[in-house]
């Protein structure tokens, strides 16, 4: 919620479908960040094996 500049009370006052949308958006962002991190680690692992 901090990154979205959304207070908990504001979130709770949203209609049910808008809260679901916020949750889904956050989940997509988390999945995207995890995938980027995994790709970064995979690249680092390949570099380390060459040396």
mmCIF file of N, CA, C and O in Angstrom:
data_model
loop_
_atom_site.group_PDB
_atom_site.id
_atom_site.type_symbol
_atom_site.label_atom_id
_atom_site.label_comp_id
_atom_site.label_asym_id
_atom_site.label_seq_id
_atom_site.Cartn_x
_atom_site.Cartn_y
_atom_site.Cartn_z
ATOM 1 N N UNK A 1 0.816 -1.173 0.000
ATOM 2 C CA UNK A 1 0.000 0.000 0.000
ATOM 3 C C UNK A 1 0.874 1.256 0.000
ATOM 4 O O UNK A 1 0.482 2.276 -0.528
ATOM 5 N N UNK A 2 2.047 1.132 0.595
ATOM 6 C CA UNK A 2 2.933 2.284 0.696
ATOM 7 C C UNK A 2 3.344 2.784 -0.686
ATOM 8 O O UNK A 2 3.336 3.988 -0.931
ATOM 9 N N UNK A 3 3.712 1.880 -1.571
ATOM 10 C CA UNK A 3 4.123 2.271 -2.913
ATOM 11 C C UNK A 3 2.977 2.855 -3.718
ATOM 12 O O UNK A 3 3.194 3.639 -4.636
ATOM 13 N N UNK A 4 1.759 2.497 -3.390
ATOM 14 C CA UNK A 4 0.589 2.995 -4.100
ATOM 15 C C UNK A 4 0.055 4.299 -3.508
ATOM 16 O O UNK A 4 -0.896 4.874 -4.037
ATOM 17 N N UNK A 5 0.691 4.757 -2.425
ATOM 18 C CA UNK A 5 0.219 5.947 -1.719
ATOM 19 C C UNK A 5 -1.261 5.815 -1.369
ATOM 20 O O UNK A 5 -2.055 6.722 -1.580
ATOM 21 N N UNK A 6 -1.602 4.663 -0.825
ATOM 22 C CA UNK A 6 -2.985 4.355 -0.492
ATOM 23 C C UNK A 6 -3.059 3.990 0.991
ATOM 24 O O UNK A 6 -2.391 3.054 1.436
ATOM 25 N N UNK A 7 -3.843 4.747 1.724
ATOM 26 C CA UNK A 7 -4.016 4.458 3.144
ATOM 27 C C UNK A 7 -4.911 3.229 3.316
ATOM 28 O O UNK A 7 -5.779 2.974 2.474
ATOM 29 N N UNK A 8 -4.711 2.485 4.377
ATOM 30 C CA UNK A 8 -5.566 1.318 4.602
ATOM 31 C C UNK A 8 -7.052 1.676 4.622
ATOM 32 O O UNK A 8 -7.876 0.935 4.093
ATOM 33 N N UNK A 9 -7.398 2.805 5.196
ATOM 34 C CA UNK A 9 -8.809 3.200 5.241
ATOM 35 C C UNK A 9 -9.335 3.483 3.837
ATOM 36 O O UNK A 9 -10.493 3.171 3.532
ATOM 37 N N UNK A 10 -8.487 4.049 2.978
ATOM 38 C CA UNK A 10 -8.900 4.296 1.599
ATOM 39 C C UNK A 10 -9.126 2.972 0.875
ATOM 40 O O UNK A 10 -10.085 2.814 0.118
ATOM 41 N N UNK A 11 -8.214 2.032 1.114
ATOM 42 C CA UNK A 11 -8.346 0.716 0.485
ATOM 43 C C UNK A 11 -9.633 0.029 0.932
ATOM 44 O O UNK A 11 -10.378 -0.511 0.119
ATOM 45 N N UNK A 12 -9.889 0.062 2.222
ATOM 46 C CA UNK A 12 -11.075 -0.609 2.757
ATOM 47 C C UNK A 12 -12.366 0.037 2.298
ATOM 48 O O UNK A 12 -13.410 -0.625 2.263
ATOM 49 N N UNK A 13 -12.318 1.306 1.939
ATOM 50 C CA UNK A 13 -13.516 1.995 1.466
ATOM 51 C C UNK A 13 -13.768 1.788 -0.028
ATOM 52 O O UNK A 13 -14.795 2.221 -0.544
ATOM 53 N N UNK A 14 -12.862 1.119 -0.716
ATOM 54 C CA UNK A 14 -13.064 0.837 -2.135
ATOM 55 C C UNK A 14 -14.150 -0.228 -2.304
ATOM 56 O O UNK A 14 -14.295 -1.110 -1.444
ATOM 57 N N UNK A 15 -14.846 -0.181 -3.420
ATOM 58 C CA UNK A 15 -15.791 -1.268 -3.712
ATOM 59 C C UNK A 15 -15.044 -2.601 -3.844
ATOM 60 O O UNK A 15 -13.836 -2.627 -4.124
ATOM 61 N N UNK A 16 -15.748 -3.671 -3.643
ATOM 62 C CA UNK A 16 -15.154 -5.014 -3.634
ATOM 63 C C UNK A 16 -14.347 -5.315 -4.901
ATOM 64 O O UNK A 16 -13.223 -5.821 -4.826
ATOM 65 N N UNK A 17 -14.872 -4.996 -6.068
ATOM 66 C CA UNK A 17 -14.170 -5.292 -7.318
ATOM 67 C C UNK A 17 -12.908 -4.448 -7.486
ATOM 68 O O UNK A 17 -11.910 -4.913 -8.034
ATOM 69 N N UNK A 18 -12.923 -3.220 -6.992
ATOM 70 C CA UNK A 18 -11.732 -2.379 -7.068
ATOM 71 C C UNK A 18 -10.644 -2.893 -6.126
ATOM 72 O O UNK A 18 -9.454 -2.857 -6.466
ATOM 73 N N UNK A 19 -11.038 -3.392 -4.960
ATOM 74 C CA UNK A 19 -10.054 -4.004 -4.052
ATOM 75 C C UNK A 19 -9.450 -5.243 -4.700
ATOM 76 O O UNK A 19 -8.243 -5.469 -4.605
ATOM 77 N N UNK A 20 -10.278 -6.035 -5.371
ATOM 78 C CA UNK A 20 -9.777 -7.228 -6.061
ATOM 79 C C UNK A 20 -8.798 -6.830 -7.153
ATOM 80 O O UNK A 20 -7.769 -7.487 -7.352
ATOM 81 N N UNK A 21 -9.101 -5.741 -7.862
ATOM 82 C CA UNK A 21 -8.202 -5.258 -8.906
ATOM 83 C C UNK A 21 -6.863 -4.835 -8.317
ATOM 84 O O UNK A 21 -5.802 -5.157 -8.865
ATOM 85 N N UNK A 22 -6.885 -4.133 -7.195
ATOM 86 C CA UNK A 22 -5.641 -3.699 -6.539
ATOM 87 C C UNK A 22 -4.820 -4.921 -6.136
ATOM 88 O O UNK A 22 -3.609 -4.980 -6.378
ATOM 89 N N UNK A 23 -5.462 -5.913 -5.558
ATOM 90 C CA UNK A 23 -4.761 -7.129 -5.141
ATOM 91 C C UNK A 23 -4.153 -7.842 -6.341
ATOM 92 O O UNK A 23 -2.998 -8.275 -6.310
ATOM 93 N N UNK A 24 -4.911 -7.962 -7.421
ATOM 94 C CA UNK A 24 -4.408 -8.626 -8.624
ATOM 95 C C UNK A 24 -3.235 -7.856 -9.220
ATOM 96 O O UNK A 24 -2.247 -8.457 -9.657
ATOM 97 N N UNK A 25 -3.311 -6.545 -9.220
ATOM 98 C CA UNK A 25 -2.226 -5.722 -9.752
ATOM 99 C C UNK A 25 -0.957 -5.895 -8.931
ATOM 100 O O UNK A 25 0.142 -6.007 -9.481
ATOM 101 N N UNK A 26 -1.110 -5.929 -7.626
ATOM 102 C CA UNK A 26 0.044 -6.126 -6.745
ATOM 103 C C UNK A 26 0.654 -7.499 -6.982
ATOM 104 O O UNK A 26 1.879 -7.647 -7.052
ATOM 105 N N UNK A 27 -0.185 -8.513 -7.118
ATOM 106 C CA UNK A 27 0.309 -9.869 -7.354
ATOM 107 C C UNK A 27 1.077 -9.961 -8.667
ATOM 108 O O UNK A 27 2.140 -10.592 -8.733
ATOM 109 N N UNK A 28 0.573 -9.319 -9.714
ATOM 110 C CA UNK A 28 1.277 -9.307 -10.999
ATOM 111 C C UNK A 28 2.639 -8.634 -10.869
ATOM 112 O O UNK A 28 3.629 -9.109 -11.428
ATOM 113 N N UNK A 29 2.696 -7.535 -10.141
ATOM 114 C CA UNK A 29 3.950 -6.817 -9.941
ATOM 115 C C UNK A 29 4.942 -7.682 -9.176
ATOM 116 O O UNK A 29 6.126 -7.747 -9.518
ATOM 117 N N UNK A 30 4.485 -8.371 -8.154
ATOM 118 C CA UNK A 30 5.358 -9.251 -7.372
ATOM 119 C C UNK A 30 5.894 -10.378 -8.249
ATOM 120 O O UNK A 30 7.093 -10.686 -8.212
ATOM 121 N N UNK A 31 5.016 -11.001 -9.034
ATOM 122 C CA UNK A 31 5.441 -12.081 -9.924
ATOM 123 C C UNK A 31 6.480 -11.588 -10.931
ATOM 124 O O UNK A 31 7.463 -12.275 -11.207
ATOM 125 N N UNK A 32 6.264 -10.393 -11.461
ATOM 126 C CA UNK A 32 7.194 -9.813 -12.430
ATOM 127 C C UNK A 32 8.558 -9.558 -11.783
ATOM 128 O O UNK A 32 9.600 -9.871 -12.365
ATOM 129 N N UNK A 33 8.564 -9.028 -10.569
ATOM 130 C CA UNK A 33 9.814 -8.770 -9.859
ATOM 131 C C UNK A 33 10.541 -10.075 -9.545
ATOM 132 O O UNK A 33 11.773 -10.150 -9.653
ATOM 133 N N UNK A 34 9.815 -11.107 -9.161
ATOM 134 C CA UNK A 34 10.439 -12.402 -8.861
ATOM 135 C C UNK A 34 11.059 -13.012 -10.116
ATOM 136 O O UNK A 34 12.136 -13.592 -10.063
ATOM 137 N N UNK A 35 10.371 -12.877 -11.245
ATOM 138 C CA UNK A 35 10.895 -13.414 -12.494
ATOM 139 C C UNK A 35 12.178 -12.676 -12.894
ATOM 140 O O UNK A 35 13.155 -13.304 -13.294
ATOM 141 N N UNK A 36 12.195 -11.368 -12.765
ATOM 142 C CA UNK A 36 13.386 -10.589 -13.090
ATOM 143 C C UNK A 36 14.540 -10.977 -12.177
ATOM 144 O O UNK A 36 15.679 -11.085 -12.627
ATOM 145 N N UNK A 37 14.250 -11.181 -10.899
ATOM 146 C CA UNK A 37 15.286 -11.572 -9.948
ATOM 147 C C UNK A 37 15.838 -12.965 -10.293
ATOM 148 O O UNK A 37 17.044 -13.186 -10.239
ATOM 149 N N UNK A 38 14.960 -13.879 -10.670
ATOM 150 C CA UNK A 38 15.409 -15.227 -11.042
ATOM 151 C C UNK A 38 16.282 -15.173 -12.296
ATOM 152 O O UNK A 38 17.301 -15.865 -12.371
ATOM 153 N N UNK A 39 15.895 -14.359 -13.267
ATOM 154 C CA UNK A 39 16.699 -14.212 -14.483
ATOM 155 C C UNK A 39 18.057 -13.608 -14.161
ATOM 156 O O UNK A 39 19.077 -14.025 -14.698
ATOM 157 N N UNK A 40 18.073 -12.625 -13.262
ATOM 158 C CA UNK A 40 19.336 -11.990 -12.871
ATOM 159 C C UNK A 40 20.252 -13.003 -12.180
ATOM 160 O O UNK A 40 21.441 -13.085 -12.472
ATOM 161 N N UNK A 41 19.681 -13.816 -11.301
ATOM 162 C CA UNK A 41 20.482 -14.826 -10.602
ATOM 163 C C UNK A 41 20.993 -15.887 -11.567
ATOM 164 O O UNK A 41 22.111 -16.370 -11.432
ATOM 165 N N UNK A 42 20.172 -16.249 -12.554
ATOM 166 C CA UNK A 42 20.587 -17.240 -13.537
ATOM 167 C C UNK A 42 21.765 -16.715 -14.351
ATOM 168 O O UNK A 42 22.712 -17.453 -14.623
ATOM 169 N N UNK A 43 21.722 -15.459 -14.714
ATOM 170 C CA UNK A 43 22.827 -14.863 -15.462
ATOM 171 C C UNK A 43 24.080 -14.811 -14.624
ATOM 172 O O UNK A 43 25.176 -15.066 -15.109
ATOM 173 N N UNK A 44 23.951 -14.486 -13.340
ATOM 174 C CA UNK A 44 25.104 -14.453 -12.466
ATOM 175 C C UNK A 44 25.702 -15.844 -12.282
ATOM 176 O O UNK A 44 26.905 -16.005 -12.239
ATOM 177 N N UNK A 45 24.843 -16.837 -12.198
ATOM 178 C CA UNK A 45 25.311 -18.210 -12.029
ATOM 179 C C UNK A 45 26.100 -18.671 -13.244
ATOM 180 O O UNK A 45 27.107 -19.355 -13.132
ATOM 181 N N UNK A 46 25.662 -18.297 -14.430
ATOM 182 C CA UNK A 46 26.367 -18.661 -15.656
ATOM 183 C C UNK A 46 27.724 -17.991 -15.699
ATOM 184 O O UNK A 46 28.710 -18.595 -16.112
ATOM 185 N N UNK A 47 27.800 -16.765 -15.283
ATOM 186 C CA UNK A 47 29.069 -16.045 -15.285
ATOM 187 C C UNK A 47 30.047 -16.684 -14.315
ATOM 188 O O UNK A 47 31.219 -16.793 -14.606
ATOM 189 N N UNK A 48 29.556 -17.088 -13.168
ATOM 190 C CA UNK A 48 30.426 -17.681 -12.149
ATOM 191 C C UNK A 48 30.993 -19.012 -12.595
ATOM 192 O O UNK A 48 32.116 -19.360 -12.247
ATOM 193 N N UNK A 49 30.279 -19.784 -13.388
ATOM 194 C CA UNK A 49 30.747 -21.101 -13.824
ATOM 195 C C UNK A 49 31.824 -20.982 -14.891
ATOM 196 O O UNK A 49 32.650 -21.870 -15.027
ATOM 197 N N UNK A 50 31.826 -19.913 -15.636
ATOM 198 C CA UNK A 50 32.822 -19.735 -16.695
ATOM 199 C C UNK A 50 34.194 -19.462 -16.133
ATOM 200 O O UNK A 50 35.190 -19.788 -16.726
ATOM 201 N N UNK A 51 34.252 -18.866 -14.983
ATOM 202 C CA UNK A 51 35.556 -18.443 -14.441
ATOM 203 C C UNK A 51 36.304 -19.577 -13.898
ATOM 204 O O UNK A 51 36.454 -20.490 -13.526
#
